[in-house]
Coordinates of C-alpha atoms and ligand atoms in Angstrom, one line a residue:
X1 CA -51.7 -164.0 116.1
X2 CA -53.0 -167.0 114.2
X3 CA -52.1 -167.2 110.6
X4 CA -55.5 -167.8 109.7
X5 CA -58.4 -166.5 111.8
X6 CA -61.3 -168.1 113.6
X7 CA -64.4 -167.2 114.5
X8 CA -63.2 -168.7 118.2
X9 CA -60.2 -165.9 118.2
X10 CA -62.7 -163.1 116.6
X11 CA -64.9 -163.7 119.0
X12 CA -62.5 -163.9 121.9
X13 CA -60.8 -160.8 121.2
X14 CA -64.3 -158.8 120.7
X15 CA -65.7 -159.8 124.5
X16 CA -62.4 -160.0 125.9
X17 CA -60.6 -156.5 124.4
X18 CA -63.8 -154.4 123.8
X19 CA -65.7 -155.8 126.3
X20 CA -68.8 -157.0 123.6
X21 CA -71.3 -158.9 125.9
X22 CA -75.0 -160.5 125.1
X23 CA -76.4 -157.1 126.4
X24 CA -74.7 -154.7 123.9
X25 CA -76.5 -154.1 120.9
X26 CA -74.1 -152.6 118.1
X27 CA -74.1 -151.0 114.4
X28 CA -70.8 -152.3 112.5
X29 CA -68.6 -151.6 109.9
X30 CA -65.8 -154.1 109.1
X31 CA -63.6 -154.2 105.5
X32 CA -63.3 -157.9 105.2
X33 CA -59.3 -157.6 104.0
X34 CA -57.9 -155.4 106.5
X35 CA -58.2 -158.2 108.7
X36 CA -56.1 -160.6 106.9
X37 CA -57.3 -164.4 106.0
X38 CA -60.0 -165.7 108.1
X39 CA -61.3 -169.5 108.3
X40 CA -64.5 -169.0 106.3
X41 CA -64.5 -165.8 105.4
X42 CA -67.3 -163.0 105.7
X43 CA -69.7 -165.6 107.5
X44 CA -67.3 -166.2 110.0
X45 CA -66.9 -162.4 110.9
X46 CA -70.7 -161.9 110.9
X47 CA -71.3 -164.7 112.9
X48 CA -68.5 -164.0 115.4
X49 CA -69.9 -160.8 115.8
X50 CA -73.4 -162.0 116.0
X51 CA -72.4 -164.3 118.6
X52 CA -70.6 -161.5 120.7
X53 CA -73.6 -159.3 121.4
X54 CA -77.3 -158.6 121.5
X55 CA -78.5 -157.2 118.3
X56 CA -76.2 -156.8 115.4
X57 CA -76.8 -154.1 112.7
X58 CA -75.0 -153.5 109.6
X59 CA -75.5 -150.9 106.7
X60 CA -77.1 -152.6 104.1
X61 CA -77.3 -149.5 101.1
X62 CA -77.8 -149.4 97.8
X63 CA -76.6 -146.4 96.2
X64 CA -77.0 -148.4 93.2
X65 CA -80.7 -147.3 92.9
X66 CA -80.1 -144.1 92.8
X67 CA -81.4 -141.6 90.0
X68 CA -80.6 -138.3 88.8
X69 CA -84.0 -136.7 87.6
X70 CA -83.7 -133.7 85.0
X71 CA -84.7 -130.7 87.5
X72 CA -85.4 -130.5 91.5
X73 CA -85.0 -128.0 94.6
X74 CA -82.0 -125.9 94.0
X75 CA -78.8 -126.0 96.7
X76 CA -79.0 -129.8 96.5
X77 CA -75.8 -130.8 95.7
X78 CA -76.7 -132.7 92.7
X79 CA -76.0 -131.6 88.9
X80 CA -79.6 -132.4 87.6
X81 CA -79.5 -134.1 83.9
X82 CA -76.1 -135.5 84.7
X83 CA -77.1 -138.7 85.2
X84 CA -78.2 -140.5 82.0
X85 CA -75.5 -142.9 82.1
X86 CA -76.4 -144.1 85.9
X87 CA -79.9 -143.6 85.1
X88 CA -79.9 -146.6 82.6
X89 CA -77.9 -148.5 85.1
X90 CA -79.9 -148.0 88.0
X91 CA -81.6 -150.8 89.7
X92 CA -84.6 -151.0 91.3
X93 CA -84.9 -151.9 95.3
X94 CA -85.9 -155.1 96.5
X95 CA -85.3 -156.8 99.5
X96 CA -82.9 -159.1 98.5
X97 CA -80.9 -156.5 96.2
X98 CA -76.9 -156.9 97.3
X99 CA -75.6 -154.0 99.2
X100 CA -74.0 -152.2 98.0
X101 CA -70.0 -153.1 97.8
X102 CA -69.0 -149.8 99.8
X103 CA -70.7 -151.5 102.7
X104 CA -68.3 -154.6 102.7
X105 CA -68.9 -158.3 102.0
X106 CA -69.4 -158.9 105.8
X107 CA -72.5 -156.7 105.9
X108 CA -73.9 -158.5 102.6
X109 CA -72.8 -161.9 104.5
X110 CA -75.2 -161.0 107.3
X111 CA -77.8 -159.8 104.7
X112 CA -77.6 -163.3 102.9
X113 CA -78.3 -165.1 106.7
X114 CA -82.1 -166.7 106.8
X115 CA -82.2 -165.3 110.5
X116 CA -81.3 -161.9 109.4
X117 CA -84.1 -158.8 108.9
X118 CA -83.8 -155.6 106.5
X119 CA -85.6 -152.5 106.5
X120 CA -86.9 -150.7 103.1
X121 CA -85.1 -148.0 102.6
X122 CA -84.7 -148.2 99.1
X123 CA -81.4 -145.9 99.5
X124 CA -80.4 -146.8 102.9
X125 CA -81.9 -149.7 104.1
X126 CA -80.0 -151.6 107.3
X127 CA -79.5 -155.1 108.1
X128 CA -80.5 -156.5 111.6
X129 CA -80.3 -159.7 113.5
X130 CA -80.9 -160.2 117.3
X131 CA -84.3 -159.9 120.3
X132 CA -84.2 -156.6 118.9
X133 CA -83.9 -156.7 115.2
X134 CA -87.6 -155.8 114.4
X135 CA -87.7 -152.7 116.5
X136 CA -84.6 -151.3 116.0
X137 CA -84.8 -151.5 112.0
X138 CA -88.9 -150.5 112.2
X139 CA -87.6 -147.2 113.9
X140 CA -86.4 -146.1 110.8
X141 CA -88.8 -144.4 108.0
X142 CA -88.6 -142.2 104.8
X143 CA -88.7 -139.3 106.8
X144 CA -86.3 -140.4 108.8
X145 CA -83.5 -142.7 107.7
X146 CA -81.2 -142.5 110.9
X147 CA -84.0 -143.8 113.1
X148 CA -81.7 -147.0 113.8
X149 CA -79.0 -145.0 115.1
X150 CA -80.8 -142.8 117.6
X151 CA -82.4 -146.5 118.2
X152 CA -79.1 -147.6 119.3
X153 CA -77.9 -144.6 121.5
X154 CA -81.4 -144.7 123.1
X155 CA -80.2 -148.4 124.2
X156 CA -76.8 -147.8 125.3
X157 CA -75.4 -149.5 121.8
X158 CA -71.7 -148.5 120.4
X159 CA -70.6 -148.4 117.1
X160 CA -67.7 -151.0 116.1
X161 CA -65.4 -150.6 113.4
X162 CA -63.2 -153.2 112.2
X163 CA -60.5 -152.1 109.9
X164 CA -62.3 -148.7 108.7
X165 CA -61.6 -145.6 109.9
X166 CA -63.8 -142.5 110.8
X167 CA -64.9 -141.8 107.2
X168 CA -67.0 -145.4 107.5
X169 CA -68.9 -144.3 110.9
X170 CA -72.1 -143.4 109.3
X171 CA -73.7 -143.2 113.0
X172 CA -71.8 -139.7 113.2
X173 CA -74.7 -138.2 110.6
X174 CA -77.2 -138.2 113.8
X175 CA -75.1 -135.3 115.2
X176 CA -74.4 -133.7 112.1
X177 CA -78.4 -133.3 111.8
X178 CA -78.9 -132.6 115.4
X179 CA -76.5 -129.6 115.2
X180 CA -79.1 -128.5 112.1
X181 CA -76.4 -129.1 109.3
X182 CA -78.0 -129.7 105.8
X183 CA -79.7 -132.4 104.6
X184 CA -80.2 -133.7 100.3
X185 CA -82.9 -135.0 98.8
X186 CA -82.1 -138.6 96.7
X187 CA -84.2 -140.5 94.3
X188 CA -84.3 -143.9 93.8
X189 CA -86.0 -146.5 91.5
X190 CA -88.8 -148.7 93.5
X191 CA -91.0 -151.5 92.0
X192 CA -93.6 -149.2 90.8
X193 CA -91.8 -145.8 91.2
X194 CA -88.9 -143.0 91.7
X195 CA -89.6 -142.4 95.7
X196 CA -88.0 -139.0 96.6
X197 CA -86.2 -139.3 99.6
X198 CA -85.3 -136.4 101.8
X199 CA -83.1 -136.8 105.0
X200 CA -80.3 -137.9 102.5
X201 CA -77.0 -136.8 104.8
X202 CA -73.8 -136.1 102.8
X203 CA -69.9 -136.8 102.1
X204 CA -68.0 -138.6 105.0
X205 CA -64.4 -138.0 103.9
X206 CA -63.9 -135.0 106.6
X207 CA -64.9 -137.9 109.5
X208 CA -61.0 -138.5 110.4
X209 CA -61.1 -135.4 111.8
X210 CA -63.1 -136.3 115.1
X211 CA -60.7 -139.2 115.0
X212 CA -58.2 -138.6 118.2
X213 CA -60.9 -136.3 119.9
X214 CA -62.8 -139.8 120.7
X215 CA -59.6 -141.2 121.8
X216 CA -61.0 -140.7 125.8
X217 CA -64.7 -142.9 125.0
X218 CA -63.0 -145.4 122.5
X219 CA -61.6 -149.0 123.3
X220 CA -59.2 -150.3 120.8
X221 CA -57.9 -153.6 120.1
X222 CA -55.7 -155.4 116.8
X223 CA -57.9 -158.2 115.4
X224 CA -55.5 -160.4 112.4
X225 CA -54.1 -156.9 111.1
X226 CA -56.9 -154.8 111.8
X227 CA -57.3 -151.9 114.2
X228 CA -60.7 -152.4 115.8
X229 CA -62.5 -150.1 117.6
X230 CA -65.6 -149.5 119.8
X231 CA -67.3 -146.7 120.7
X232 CA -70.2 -145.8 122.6
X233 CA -72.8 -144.1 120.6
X234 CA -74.2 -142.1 123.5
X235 CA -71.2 -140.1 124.7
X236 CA -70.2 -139.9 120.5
X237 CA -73.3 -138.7 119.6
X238 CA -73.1 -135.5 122.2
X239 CA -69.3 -134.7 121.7
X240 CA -69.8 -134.6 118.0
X241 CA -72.9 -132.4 118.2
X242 CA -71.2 -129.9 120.6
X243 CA -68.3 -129.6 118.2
X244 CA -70.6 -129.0 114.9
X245 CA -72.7 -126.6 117.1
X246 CA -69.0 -124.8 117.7
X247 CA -67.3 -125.4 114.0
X248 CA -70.3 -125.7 112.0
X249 CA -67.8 -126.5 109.5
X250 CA -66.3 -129.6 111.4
X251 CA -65.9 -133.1 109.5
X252 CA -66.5 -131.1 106.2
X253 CA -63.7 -132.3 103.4
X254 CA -61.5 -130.1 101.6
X255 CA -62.3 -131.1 98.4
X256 CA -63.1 -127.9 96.2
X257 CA -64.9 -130.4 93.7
X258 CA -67.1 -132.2 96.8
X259 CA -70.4 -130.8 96.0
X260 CA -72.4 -132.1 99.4
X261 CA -69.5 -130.8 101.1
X262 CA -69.2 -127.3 99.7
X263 CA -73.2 -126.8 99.8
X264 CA -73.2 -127.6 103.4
X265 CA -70.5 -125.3 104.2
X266 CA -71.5 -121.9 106.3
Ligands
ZN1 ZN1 -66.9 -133.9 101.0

């Protein structure tokens, strides 16, 4: 292991360990430190990867819009009034707002890259770069925020994770809804607006627990000091919906304080 990575070694160890090629299109998540020091940082990463396969997408949310309004539906896992104190800091989405830090520099590296494309979800909008970067983020809509996930699967695409575990692999929503589990409604500030948002899926702490069940579909490899993994979304998507569909209470937490949690218990 070099003491300092390269794109070069990133790049080798994606096509050569998890078999990334110029035909795979991928959603990733990567936490920049796990990895240990790399030549150049989060543009190095996100161009490694870029370079490694078709289309490249990458969360690019901004929880930091988010508002709590005074009333709503009820069972919504939200304390309505509670939120003066975000309120005032909410900001308003734009296209060039930072994601938000829970994504991970890498994914705001790729946002900052002239060549890359964004949706507009003003909550959970998605980076994109690649042939297919227009089609796979205009498949997602208000209605509909996952739309570049079932994109992916639709195309054979995996998700990769570099450095994050289960709790990070926001592609496993799609089953969660497919299986019928509850959805939220959000609001967010806009230019000229609060936009509800429905669709909104929930807590992802309970995700480790699909962990070792995916142990059969998933290739795994050690990049700097990080465990890397990818997994096909197709094969994913259908295990995880079979085992909701058995344990509708599967990849919930335990947290007795974790409201979205709790009200999508059954
Ligand atoms: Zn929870």
């Amino acid at each position: 292991m070099p003491k300092e990575l390269t794109s070069r070694y990133i790049q080798k160890k994606l096509q050569d360990e998890l078999g990334l090629n110029k035909e795979i299109s991928i959603i990733a998540h990567v936490h920049l430190p796990s990895l240990g020091p790399v030549r150049g940082g989060a543009e190095t990463v996100a161009g490694a990867i870029m370079a490694s396969v078709n289309t490249l997408v990458m969360p690019a949310f901004t929880y930091q819009t988010q508002v709590i309004p005074q009333t709503g539906p009820p069972d919504n896992a939200i304390i309505y009034g509670s939120g003066d104190e975000q309120n005032a800091k909410a900001e308003i989405f734009r296209p060039d707002l930072p994601v938000h830090p829970d994504c991970g520099s890498v994914a705001e590296a790729l946002r900052r890259d002239d060549d890359t494309l964004r949706s507009t979800h003003p909550i959970l909008s998605f980076v994109a770069q690649g042939p297919h970067a227009r089609e796979v983020l205009a498949s997602q809509t208000r209605k509909n925020p996952l739309g570049p996930i079932a994109w992916l699967e639709a195309h054979d695409g995996a998700v990769l994770l570099m450095g994050v575990d289960q709790r990070h692999n926001f592609s496993l929503h799609l089953a969660e809804q497919r299986a019928g589990r509850k959805t939220f409604i959000r609001w967010a500030l806009t230019i000229d607006d609060i936009e509800e948002l429905p669709n909104i899926p929930g807590c992802m702490e309970g995700f480790n627990a699909i962990w070792h069940e995916l142990a059969d579909i998933t290739l795994v490899t050690q990049i700097g000091m990080a465990r890397c993994e990818l997994i096909p979304l197709r094969p994913m998507l259908a295990y995880a919906e079979q085992r909701l569909r058995e344990d509708p209470n599967f990849l919930l937490c335990d947290k007795p304080s974790c409201l979205s949690c709790r009200a999508r218990e059954v």
